[in-house]
Coordinates of C-alpha atoms in Angstrom, one line a residue:
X146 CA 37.9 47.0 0.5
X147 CA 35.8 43.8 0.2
X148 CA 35.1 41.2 3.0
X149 CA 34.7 37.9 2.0
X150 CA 31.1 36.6 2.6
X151 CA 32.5 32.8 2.3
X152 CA 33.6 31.9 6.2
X153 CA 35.2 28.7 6.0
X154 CA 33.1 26.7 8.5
X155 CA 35.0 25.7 11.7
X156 CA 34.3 21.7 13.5
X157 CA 35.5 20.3 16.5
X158 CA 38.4 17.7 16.2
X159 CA 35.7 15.0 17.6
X160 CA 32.6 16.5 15.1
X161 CA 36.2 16.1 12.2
X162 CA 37.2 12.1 13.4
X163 CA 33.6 11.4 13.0
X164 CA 32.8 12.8 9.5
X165 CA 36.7 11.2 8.7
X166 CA 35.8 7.8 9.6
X167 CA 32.4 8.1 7.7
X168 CA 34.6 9.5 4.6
X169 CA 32.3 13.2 4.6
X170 CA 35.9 14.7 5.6
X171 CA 39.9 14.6 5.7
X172 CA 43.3 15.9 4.8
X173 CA 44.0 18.1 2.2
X174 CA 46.5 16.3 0.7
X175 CA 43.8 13.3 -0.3
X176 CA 42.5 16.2 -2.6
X177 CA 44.3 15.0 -6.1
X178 CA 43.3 18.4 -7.3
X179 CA 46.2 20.6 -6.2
X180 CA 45.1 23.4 -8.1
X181 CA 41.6 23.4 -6.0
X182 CA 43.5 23.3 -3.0
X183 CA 45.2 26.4 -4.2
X184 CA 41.8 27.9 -4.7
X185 CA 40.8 27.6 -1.9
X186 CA 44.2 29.3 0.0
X187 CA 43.2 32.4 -2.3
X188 CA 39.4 32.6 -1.7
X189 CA 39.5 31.7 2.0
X190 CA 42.3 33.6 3.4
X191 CA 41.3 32.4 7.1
X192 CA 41.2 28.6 6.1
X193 CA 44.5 26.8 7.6
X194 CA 45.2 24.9 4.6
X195 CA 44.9 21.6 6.4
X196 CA 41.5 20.1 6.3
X197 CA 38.2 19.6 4.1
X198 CA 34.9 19.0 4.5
X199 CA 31.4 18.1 2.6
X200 CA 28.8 20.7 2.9
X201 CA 24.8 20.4 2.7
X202 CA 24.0 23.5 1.0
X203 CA 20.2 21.7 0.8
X204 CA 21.0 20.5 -2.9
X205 CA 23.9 18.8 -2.7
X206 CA 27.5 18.0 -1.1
X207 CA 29.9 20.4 -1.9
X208 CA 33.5 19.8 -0.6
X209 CA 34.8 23.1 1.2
X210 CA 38.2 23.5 3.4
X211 CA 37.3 23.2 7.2
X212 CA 39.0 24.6 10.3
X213 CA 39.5 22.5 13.5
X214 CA 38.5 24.8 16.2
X215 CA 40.8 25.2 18.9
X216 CA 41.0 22.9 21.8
X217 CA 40.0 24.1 25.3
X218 CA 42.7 23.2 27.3
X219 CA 42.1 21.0 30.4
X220 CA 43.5 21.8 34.3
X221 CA 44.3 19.0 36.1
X222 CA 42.7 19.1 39.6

C-alpha cells in the first residue's frame, strides 16, 4: 500500500478570508477547470472538495485544494 506524500495544506478560515479578498484563494467552483477539480478529489483523498489555494513552492504559484481547519469552539462565561 502507498501513502500519499502530497498533504493537502490546511489554513484557518481568517488566514482563507484574507488570501480570498487578496484573490491568492477561494471556492472550488470558480475553478472553470472541472476536470482539475476532479484531479484533485483522486490525488488528495483527504481534501474536502471545497476550497483552493496558491502555493509558493519557491519558483512559483501553484494552485492546490486547501482545507479550512476546524474551528475551536468558544464557551461562553
Amino acid at each position: 500500500m502507498s501513502t500519499n506524500p502530497l498533504a493537502v495544506q490546511s489554513v484557518t478560515r481568517t488566514q482563507y478570508q484574507n488570501l480570498a479578498e487578496r484573490g491568492y484563494a477561494g471556492p472550488v467552483t470558480d475553478i472553470p477547470d472541472a476536470a482539475g477539480a476532479e484531479a484533485w478529489r483522486a490525488q488528495f483523498p483527504d481534501w474536502r472538495g471545497q476550497y483552493w489555494t496558491y502555493t509558493d513552492d519557491g519558483e512559483m504559484l501553484r494552485l492546490r485544494p486547501v482545507n479550512l481547519a476546524p474551528q475551536r469552539g468558544t464557551r461562553a462565561a
